[in-house]
Short mmCIF file of C-alpha atoms and ligand atoms in Angstrom, two decimals:
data_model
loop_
_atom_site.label_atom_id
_atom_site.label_comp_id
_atom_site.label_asym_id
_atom_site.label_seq_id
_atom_site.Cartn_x
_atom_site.Cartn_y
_atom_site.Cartn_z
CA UNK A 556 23.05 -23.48 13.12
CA UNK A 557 24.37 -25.11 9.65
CA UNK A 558 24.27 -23.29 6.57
CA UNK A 559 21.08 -24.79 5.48
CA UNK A 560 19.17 -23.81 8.79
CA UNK A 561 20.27 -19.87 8.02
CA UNK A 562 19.16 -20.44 4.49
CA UNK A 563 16.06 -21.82 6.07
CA UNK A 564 15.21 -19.13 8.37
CA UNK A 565 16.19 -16.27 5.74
CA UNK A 566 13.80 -17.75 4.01
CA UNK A 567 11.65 -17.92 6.43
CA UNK A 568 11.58 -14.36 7.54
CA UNK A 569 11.12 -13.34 4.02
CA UNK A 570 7.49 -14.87 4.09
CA UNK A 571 4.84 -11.82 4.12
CA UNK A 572 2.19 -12.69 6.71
CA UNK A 573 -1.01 -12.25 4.92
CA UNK A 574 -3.16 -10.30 7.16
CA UNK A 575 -0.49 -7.76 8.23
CA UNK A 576 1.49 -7.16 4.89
CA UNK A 577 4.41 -7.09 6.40
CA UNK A 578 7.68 -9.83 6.33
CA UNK A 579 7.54 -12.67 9.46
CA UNK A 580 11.36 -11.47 10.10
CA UNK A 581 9.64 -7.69 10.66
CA UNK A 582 7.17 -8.13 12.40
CA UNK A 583 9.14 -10.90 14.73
CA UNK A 584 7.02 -13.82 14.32
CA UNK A 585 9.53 -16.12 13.54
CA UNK A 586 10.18 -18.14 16.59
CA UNK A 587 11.67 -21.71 15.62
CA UNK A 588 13.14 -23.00 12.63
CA UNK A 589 14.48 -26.45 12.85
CA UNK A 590 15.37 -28.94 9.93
CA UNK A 591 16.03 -32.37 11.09
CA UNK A 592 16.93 -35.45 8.49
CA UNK A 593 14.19 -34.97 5.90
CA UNK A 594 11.61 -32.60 7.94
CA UNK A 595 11.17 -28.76 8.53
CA UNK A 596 9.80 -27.55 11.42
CA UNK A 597 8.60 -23.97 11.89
CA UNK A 598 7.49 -22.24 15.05
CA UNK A 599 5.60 -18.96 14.69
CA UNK A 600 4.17 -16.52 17.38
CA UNK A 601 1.16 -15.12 16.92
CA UNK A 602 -0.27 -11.68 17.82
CA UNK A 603 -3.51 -13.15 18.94
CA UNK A 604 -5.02 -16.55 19.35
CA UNK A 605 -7.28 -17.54 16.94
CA UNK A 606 -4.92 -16.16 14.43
CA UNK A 607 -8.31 -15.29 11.69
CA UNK A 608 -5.52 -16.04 8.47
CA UNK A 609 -3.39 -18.89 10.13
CA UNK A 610 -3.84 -21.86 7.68
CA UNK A 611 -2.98 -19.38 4.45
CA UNK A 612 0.28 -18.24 6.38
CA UNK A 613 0.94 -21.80 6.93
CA UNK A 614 0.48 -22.54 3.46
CA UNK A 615 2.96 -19.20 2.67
CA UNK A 616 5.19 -21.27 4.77
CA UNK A 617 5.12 -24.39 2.86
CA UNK A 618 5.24 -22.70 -0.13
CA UNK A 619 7.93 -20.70 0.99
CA UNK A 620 10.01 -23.84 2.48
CA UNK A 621 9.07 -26.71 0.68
CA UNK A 622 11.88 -26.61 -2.27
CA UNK A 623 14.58 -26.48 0.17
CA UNK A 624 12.93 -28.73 2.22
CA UNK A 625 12.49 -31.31 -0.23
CA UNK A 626 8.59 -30.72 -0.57
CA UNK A 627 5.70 -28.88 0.79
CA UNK A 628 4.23 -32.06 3.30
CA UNK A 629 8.26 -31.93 4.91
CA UNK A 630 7.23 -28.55 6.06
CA UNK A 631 5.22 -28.38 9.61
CA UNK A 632 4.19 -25.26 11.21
CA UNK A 633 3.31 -24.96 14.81
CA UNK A 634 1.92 -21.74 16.23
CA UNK A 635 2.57 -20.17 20.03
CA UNK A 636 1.11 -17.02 21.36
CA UNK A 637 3.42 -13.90 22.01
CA UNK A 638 4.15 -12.44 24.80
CA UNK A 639 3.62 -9.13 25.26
CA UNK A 640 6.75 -7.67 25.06
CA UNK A 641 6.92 -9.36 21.45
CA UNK A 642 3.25 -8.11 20.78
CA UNK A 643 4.81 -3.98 21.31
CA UNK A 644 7.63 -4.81 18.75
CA UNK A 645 5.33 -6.10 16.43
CA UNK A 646 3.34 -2.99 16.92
CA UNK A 647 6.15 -0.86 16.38
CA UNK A 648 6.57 -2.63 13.22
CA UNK A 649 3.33 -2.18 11.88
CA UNK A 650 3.58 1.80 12.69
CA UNK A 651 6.99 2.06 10.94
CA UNK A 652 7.40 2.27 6.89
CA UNK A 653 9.54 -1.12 5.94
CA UNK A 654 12.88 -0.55 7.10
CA UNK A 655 12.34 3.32 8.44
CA UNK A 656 11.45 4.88 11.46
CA UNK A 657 8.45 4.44 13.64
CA UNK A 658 5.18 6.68 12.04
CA UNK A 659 2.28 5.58 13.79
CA UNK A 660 -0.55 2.75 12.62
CA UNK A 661 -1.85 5.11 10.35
CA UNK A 662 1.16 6.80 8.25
CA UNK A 663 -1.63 7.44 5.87
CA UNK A 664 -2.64 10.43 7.63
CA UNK A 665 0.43 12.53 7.34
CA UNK A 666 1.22 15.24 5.43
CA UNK A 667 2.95 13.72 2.70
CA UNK A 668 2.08 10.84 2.84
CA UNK A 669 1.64 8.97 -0.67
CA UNK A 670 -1.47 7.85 0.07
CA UNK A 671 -4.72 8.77 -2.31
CA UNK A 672 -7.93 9.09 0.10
CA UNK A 673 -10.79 8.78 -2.69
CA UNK A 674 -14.48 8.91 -1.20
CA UNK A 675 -17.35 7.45 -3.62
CA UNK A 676 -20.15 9.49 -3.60
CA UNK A 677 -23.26 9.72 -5.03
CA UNK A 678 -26.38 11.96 -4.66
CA UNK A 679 -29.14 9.27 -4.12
CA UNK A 680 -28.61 5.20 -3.38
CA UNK A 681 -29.27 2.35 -5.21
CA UNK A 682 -26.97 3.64 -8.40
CA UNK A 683 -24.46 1.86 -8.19
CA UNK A 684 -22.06 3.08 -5.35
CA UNK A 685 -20.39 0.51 -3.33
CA UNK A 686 -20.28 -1.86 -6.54
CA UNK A 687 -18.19 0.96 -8.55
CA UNK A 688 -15.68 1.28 -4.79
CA UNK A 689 -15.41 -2.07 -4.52
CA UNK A 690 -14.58 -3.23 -7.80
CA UNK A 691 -12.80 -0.41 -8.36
CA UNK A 692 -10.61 -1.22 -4.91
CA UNK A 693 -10.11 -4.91 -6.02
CA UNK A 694 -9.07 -3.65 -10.20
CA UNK A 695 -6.57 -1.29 -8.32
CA UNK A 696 -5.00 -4.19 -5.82
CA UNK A 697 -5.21 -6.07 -8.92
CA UNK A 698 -3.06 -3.35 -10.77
CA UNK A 699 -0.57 -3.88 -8.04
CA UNK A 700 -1.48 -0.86 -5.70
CA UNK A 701 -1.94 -1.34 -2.30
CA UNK A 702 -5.66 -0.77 -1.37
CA UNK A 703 -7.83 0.09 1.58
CA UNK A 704 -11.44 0.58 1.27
CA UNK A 705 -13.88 2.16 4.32
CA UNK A 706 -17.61 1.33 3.72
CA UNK A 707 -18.60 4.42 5.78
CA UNK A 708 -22.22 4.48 4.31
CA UNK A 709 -23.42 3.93 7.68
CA UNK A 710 -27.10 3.71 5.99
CA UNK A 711 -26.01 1.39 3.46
CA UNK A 712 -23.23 -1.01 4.98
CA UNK A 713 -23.22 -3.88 2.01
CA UNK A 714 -18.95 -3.46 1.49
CA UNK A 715 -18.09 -6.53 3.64
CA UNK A 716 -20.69 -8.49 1.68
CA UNK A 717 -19.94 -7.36 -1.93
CA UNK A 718 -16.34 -8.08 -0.88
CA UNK A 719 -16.69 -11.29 0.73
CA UNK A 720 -15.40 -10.16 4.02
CA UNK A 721 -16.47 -12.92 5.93
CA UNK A 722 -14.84 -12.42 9.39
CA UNK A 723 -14.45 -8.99 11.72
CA UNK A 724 -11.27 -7.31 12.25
CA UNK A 725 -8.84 -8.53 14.44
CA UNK A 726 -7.84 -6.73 17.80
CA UNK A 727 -4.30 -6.73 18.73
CA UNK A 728 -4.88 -4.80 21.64
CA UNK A 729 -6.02 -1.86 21.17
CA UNK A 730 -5.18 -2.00 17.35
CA UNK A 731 -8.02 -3.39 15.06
CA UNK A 732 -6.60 -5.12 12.12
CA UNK A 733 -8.91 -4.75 9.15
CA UNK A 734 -9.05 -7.88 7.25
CA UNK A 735 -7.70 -8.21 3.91
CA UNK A 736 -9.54 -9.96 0.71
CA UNK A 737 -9.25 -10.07 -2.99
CA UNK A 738 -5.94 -8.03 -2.32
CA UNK A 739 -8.10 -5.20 -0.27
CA UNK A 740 -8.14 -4.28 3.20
CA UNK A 741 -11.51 -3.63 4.08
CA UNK A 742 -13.51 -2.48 7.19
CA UNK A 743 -17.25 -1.45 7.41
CA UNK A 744 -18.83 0.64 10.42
CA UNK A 745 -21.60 -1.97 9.97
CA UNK A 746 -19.13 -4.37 12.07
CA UNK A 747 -20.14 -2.27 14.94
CA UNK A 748 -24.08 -2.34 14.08
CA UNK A 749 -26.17 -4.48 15.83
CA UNK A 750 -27.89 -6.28 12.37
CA UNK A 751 -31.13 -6.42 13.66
CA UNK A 752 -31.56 -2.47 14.93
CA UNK A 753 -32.08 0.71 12.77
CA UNK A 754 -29.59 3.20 13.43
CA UNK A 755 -30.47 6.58 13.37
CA UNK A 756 -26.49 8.81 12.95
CA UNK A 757 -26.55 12.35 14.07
CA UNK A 758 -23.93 14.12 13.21
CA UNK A 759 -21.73 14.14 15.95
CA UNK A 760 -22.02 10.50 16.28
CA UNK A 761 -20.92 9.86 12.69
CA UNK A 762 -17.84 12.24 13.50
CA UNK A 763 -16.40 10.41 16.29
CA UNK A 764 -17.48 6.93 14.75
CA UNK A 765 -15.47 7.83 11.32
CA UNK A 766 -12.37 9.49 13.24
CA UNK A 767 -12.52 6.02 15.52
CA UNK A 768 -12.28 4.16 12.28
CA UNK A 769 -9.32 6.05 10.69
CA UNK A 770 -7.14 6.46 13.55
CA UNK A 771 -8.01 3.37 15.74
CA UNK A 772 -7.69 0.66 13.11
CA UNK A 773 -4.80 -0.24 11.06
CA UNK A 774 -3.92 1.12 7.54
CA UNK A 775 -0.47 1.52 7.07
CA UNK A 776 -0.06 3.60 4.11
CA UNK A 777 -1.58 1.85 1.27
CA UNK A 778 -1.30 3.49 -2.08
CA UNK A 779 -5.12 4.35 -1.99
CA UNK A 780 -7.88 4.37 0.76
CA UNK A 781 -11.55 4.42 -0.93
CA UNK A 782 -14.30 5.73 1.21
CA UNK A 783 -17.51 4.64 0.29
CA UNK A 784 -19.60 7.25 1.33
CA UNK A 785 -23.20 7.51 2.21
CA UNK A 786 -25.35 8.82 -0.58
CA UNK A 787 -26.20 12.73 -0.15
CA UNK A 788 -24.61 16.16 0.46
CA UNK A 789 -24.71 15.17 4.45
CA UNK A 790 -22.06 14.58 7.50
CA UNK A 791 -19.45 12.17 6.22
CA UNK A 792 -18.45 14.31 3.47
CA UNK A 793 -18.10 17.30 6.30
CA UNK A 794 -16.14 14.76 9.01
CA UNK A 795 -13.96 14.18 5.77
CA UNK A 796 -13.26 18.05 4.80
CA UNK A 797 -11.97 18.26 8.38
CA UNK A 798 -10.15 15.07 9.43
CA UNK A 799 -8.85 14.38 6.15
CA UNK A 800 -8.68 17.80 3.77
CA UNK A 801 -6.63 15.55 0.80
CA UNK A 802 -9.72 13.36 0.42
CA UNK A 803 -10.47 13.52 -3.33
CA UNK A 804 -14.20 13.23 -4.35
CA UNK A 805 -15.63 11.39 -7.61
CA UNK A 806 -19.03 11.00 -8.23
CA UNK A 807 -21.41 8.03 -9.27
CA UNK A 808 -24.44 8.60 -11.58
CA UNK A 809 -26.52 6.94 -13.50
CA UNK A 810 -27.58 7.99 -17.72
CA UNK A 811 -30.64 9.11 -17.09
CA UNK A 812 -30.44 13.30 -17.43
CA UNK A 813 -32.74 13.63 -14.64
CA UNK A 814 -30.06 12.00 -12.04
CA UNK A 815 -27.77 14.57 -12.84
CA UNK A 816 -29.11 17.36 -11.07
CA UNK A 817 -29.11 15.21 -8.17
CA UNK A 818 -25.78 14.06 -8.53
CA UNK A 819 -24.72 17.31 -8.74
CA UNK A 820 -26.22 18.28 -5.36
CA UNK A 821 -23.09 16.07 -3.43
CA UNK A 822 -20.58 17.62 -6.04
CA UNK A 823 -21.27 20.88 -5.17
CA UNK A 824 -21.22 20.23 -1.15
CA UNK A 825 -18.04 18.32 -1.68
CA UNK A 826 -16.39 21.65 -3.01
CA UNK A 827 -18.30 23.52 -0.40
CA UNK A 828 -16.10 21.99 2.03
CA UNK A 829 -13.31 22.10 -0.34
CA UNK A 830 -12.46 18.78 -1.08
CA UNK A 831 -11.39 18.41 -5.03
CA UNK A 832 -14.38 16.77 -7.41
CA UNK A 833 -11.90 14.83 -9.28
CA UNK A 834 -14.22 12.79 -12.07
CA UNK A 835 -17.80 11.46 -12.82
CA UNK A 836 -18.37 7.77 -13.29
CA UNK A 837 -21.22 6.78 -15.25
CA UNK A 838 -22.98 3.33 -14.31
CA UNK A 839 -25.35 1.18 -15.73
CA UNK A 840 -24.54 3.00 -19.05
CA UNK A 841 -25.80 -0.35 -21.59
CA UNK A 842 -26.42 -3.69 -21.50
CA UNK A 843 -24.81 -5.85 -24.20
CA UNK A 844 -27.10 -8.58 -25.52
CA UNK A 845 -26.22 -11.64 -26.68
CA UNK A 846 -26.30 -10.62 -30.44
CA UNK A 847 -23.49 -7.86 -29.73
CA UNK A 848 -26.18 -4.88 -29.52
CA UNK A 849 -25.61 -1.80 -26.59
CA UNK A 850 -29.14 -1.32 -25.70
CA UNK A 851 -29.19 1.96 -23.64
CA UNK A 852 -31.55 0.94 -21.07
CA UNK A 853 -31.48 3.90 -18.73
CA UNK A 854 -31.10 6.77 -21.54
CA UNK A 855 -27.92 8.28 -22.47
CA UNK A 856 -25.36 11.55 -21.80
CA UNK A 857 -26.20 11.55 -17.67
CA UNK A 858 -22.69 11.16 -17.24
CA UNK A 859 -20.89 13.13 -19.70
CA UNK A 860 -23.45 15.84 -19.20
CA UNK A 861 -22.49 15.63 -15.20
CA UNK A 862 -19.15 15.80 -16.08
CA UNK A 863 -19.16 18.74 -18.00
CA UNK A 864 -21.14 20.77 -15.73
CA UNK A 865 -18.77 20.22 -13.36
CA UNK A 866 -16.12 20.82 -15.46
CA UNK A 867 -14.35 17.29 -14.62
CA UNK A 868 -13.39 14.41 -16.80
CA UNK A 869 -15.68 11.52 -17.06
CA UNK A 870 -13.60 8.76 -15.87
CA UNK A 871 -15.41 5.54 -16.54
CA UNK A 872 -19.02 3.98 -18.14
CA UNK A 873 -20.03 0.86 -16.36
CA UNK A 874 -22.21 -1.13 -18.45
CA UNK A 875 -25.31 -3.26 -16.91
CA UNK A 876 -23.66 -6.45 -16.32
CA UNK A 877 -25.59 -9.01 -14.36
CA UNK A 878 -22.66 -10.80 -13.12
CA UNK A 879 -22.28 -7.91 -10.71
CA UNK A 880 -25.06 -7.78 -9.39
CA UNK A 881 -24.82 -12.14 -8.95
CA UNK A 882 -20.56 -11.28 -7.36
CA UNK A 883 -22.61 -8.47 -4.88
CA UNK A 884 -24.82 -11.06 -3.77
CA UNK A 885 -22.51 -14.30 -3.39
CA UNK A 886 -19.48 -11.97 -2.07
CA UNK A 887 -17.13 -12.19 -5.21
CA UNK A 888 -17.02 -9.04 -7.05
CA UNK A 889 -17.00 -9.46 -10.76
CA UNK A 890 -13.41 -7.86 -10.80
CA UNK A 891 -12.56 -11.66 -9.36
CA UNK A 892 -14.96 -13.76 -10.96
CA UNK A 893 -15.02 -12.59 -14.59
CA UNK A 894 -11.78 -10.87 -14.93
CA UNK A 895 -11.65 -10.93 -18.49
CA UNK A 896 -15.41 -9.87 -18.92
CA UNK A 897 -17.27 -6.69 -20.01
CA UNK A 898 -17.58 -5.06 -16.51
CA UNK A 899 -13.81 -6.30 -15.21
CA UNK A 900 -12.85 -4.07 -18.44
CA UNK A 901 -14.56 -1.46 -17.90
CA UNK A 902 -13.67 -1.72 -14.12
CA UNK A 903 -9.66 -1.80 -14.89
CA UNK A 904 -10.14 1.15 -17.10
CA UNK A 905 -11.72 3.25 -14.28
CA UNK A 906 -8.85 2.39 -12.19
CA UNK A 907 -6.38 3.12 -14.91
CA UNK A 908 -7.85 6.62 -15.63
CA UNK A 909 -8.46 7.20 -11.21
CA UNK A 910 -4.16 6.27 -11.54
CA UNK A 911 -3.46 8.47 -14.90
CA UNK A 912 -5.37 11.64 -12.76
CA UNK A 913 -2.56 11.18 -10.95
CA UNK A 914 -3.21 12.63 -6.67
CA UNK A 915 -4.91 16.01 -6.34
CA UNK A 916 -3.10 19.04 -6.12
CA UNK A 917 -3.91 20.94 -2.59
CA UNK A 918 -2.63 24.10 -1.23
CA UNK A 919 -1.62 23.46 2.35
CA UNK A 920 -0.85 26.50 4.11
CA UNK A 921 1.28 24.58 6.69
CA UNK A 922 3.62 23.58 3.59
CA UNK A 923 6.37 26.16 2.79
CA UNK A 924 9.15 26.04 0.84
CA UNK A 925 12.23 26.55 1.72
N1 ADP B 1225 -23.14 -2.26 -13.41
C1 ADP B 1225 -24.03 -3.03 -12.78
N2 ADP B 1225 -24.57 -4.12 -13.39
C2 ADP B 1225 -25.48 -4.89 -12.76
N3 ADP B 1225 -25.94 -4.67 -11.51
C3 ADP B 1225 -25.43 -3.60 -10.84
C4 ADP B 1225 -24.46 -2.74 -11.44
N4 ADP B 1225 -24.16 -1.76 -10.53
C5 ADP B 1225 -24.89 -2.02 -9.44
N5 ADP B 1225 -25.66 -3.11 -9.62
C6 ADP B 1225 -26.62 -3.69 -8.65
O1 ADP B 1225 -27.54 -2.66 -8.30
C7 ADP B 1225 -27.85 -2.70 -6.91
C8 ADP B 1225 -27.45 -1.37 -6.26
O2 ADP B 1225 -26.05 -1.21 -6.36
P1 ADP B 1225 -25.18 -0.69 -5.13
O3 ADP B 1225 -23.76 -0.76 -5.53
O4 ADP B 1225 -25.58 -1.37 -3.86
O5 ADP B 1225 -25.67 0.83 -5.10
P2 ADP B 1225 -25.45 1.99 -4.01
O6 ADP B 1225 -24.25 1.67 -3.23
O7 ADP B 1225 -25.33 3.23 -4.83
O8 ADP B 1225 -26.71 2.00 -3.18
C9 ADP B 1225 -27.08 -3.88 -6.35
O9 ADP B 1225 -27.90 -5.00 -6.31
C10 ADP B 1225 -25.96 -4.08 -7.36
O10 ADP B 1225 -25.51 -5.42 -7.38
MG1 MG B 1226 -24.07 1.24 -1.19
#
């Protein structure tokens, strides 16, 4: 190989494969790298065939290539499936940190582990939930963290939609890859719905669904995983105190004093099963007109008064924006479309304040110091 093929392939294996998060050269993808007179050409083997993100990881390629290459269009990629001996070391890769030991798919689940588990709750629907997680999940990517975010509002199951997840996770054997958009990996139990039928969860059911969709699928250990939660006290929230006891809880309301009490109501179950009530977040708190004026459309002091009662900092207002209810509906949050508007502010404060609370302190008794 000359000099300028290892500079090539180097280069190469550098590449992060979009879907996976992880370097081409980790995860063993890189099959062929050939320059010949003026034209590159890469071969890379993929997991599984479709590959759902192949022309962006081509176009990582070109991007990647192209100035040593002498352009971008000198740059072809050609794709081969792996076999399945190189299918198990990518595996391995996944379940090991970059550069450490193996950990398992989900190193998010240790003790230790940096990961933040944050579930969105909220006493009744309709105020506001799953817009606050997933804006909220894309400010935070945006602030360079790495995000996951589990619709597990099994009534409500608009995540994928608000996100603009527009294609199912992808099975690499028995691993489910969750796909990743606006900078947030994202999977819904609604995948596994049939659209058409009403689902009726018992408790037991929603138990072994959630646990299926922490440990089967594949996390890694992103810096957070938001949980957007089905409204109420109920059986998430108790699935959550047990499989995952460092989930931290913050609560969605609305201005309006009356929603408070209700509000309240999942607070209070959330410390029942001892999981920290880490902040109140206050949506739909005004709606800016055109002259400059806040009208308070839905009242005022719901959320500071929630926060206070529950002795809690109130983390965020939201106003009434209608470009996020227009990014819901078309699948680009407002986080993405507007950056620079009303709501993305007030969205990239939330997450700043959800970062400055910095993770929850738990007593473990399996800890000790030694
Ligand atoms: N701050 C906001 N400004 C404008 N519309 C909003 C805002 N928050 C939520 N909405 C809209 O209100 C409706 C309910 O919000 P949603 O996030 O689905 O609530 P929940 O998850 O609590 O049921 C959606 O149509 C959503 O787009
Ligand atoms: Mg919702």
């Amino acid at each position: 190989m000359s000099a300028d093929d290892a500079e090539l392939r180097a280069a190469l294996s550098a590449v992060v494969e979009p879907e996976l998060g992880r370097s081409l050269g980790e995860l063993g993808m890189v099959r062929a790298v050939r320059s010949r007179r003026r034209a590159v050409e890469v071969t890379l083997a993929l997991p599984t065939e479709p590959w759902p993100v192949a022309d962006e990881l081509a176009g990582r390629v070109r991007l990647a290539l192209g100035p040593g290459a002498g352009g971008e269009d000198a740059v072809s990629v050609q794709f081969s499936p792996m076999s399945d001996e190189e299918r198990a070391h990518l595996k391995a890769a996944l379940a090991s940190p970059p550069g450490g030991e193996p950990g398992g798919p989900n190193r998010f689940m240790a003790p230790g582990s940096r990961t933040r588990l944050v579930g969105i709750s909220s006493g009744k629907g309709g105020v506001g939930k799953s817009s606050v997680a997933v804006n909220l999940a894309v400010a935070l990517a945006a602030s360079g963290q790495e995000v996951g975010l589990l619709d597990a509002d099994v009534y409500g199951f608009s995540v994928p939609r608000m996100l603009g997840v527009d294609r199912r996770p992808t099975a690499i054997d028995d691993l489910l890859v969750p796909p990743v958009v606006h900078g947030v990996r994202c999977l819904s139990m609604g995948y596994f719905v049939p659209d058409d039928q009403p689902v009726i969860w018992r408790g037991p059911m929603l138990h072994k669904a959630l646990e299926q969709f922490l440990v089967d699928a594949y996390w890694g250990e992103p810096d957070f995983l938001l949980i957007d939660m089905p409204p109420g006290t109920g059986d998430v929230a108790l699935s959550l105190g047990q499989y995952l006891p460092r989930t931290e809880i913050v609560v969605v309301t609305t201005p309006q004093p009356a929603a408070q009490r209700v509000a309240q109501r999942s607070a209070f179950a959330a410390r029942h099963l001892k999981l920290p009530v880490r902040g109140v977040i206050e949506n739909l708190s005004w709606f800016t007109g055109s002259d400059g004026t806040r009208y308070e459309l839905f009242g005022a002091g719901g959320g500071q008064a929630l926060a206070e009662s529950l002795d809690v900092p109130l983390l965020a207002r939201i106003p009434l924006v209608p470009e996020v209810r227009e990014g819901a509906d078309v699948g680009v949050p407002v986080r993405v479309s507007d950056p620079h508007g009303e709501a993305a502010a007030a969205f990239d404060a939330l997450a700043e304040a959800v970062l400055a609370l910095g993770p929850a302190r738990i007593y473990r008794s399996e800890l000790k110091v030694r």
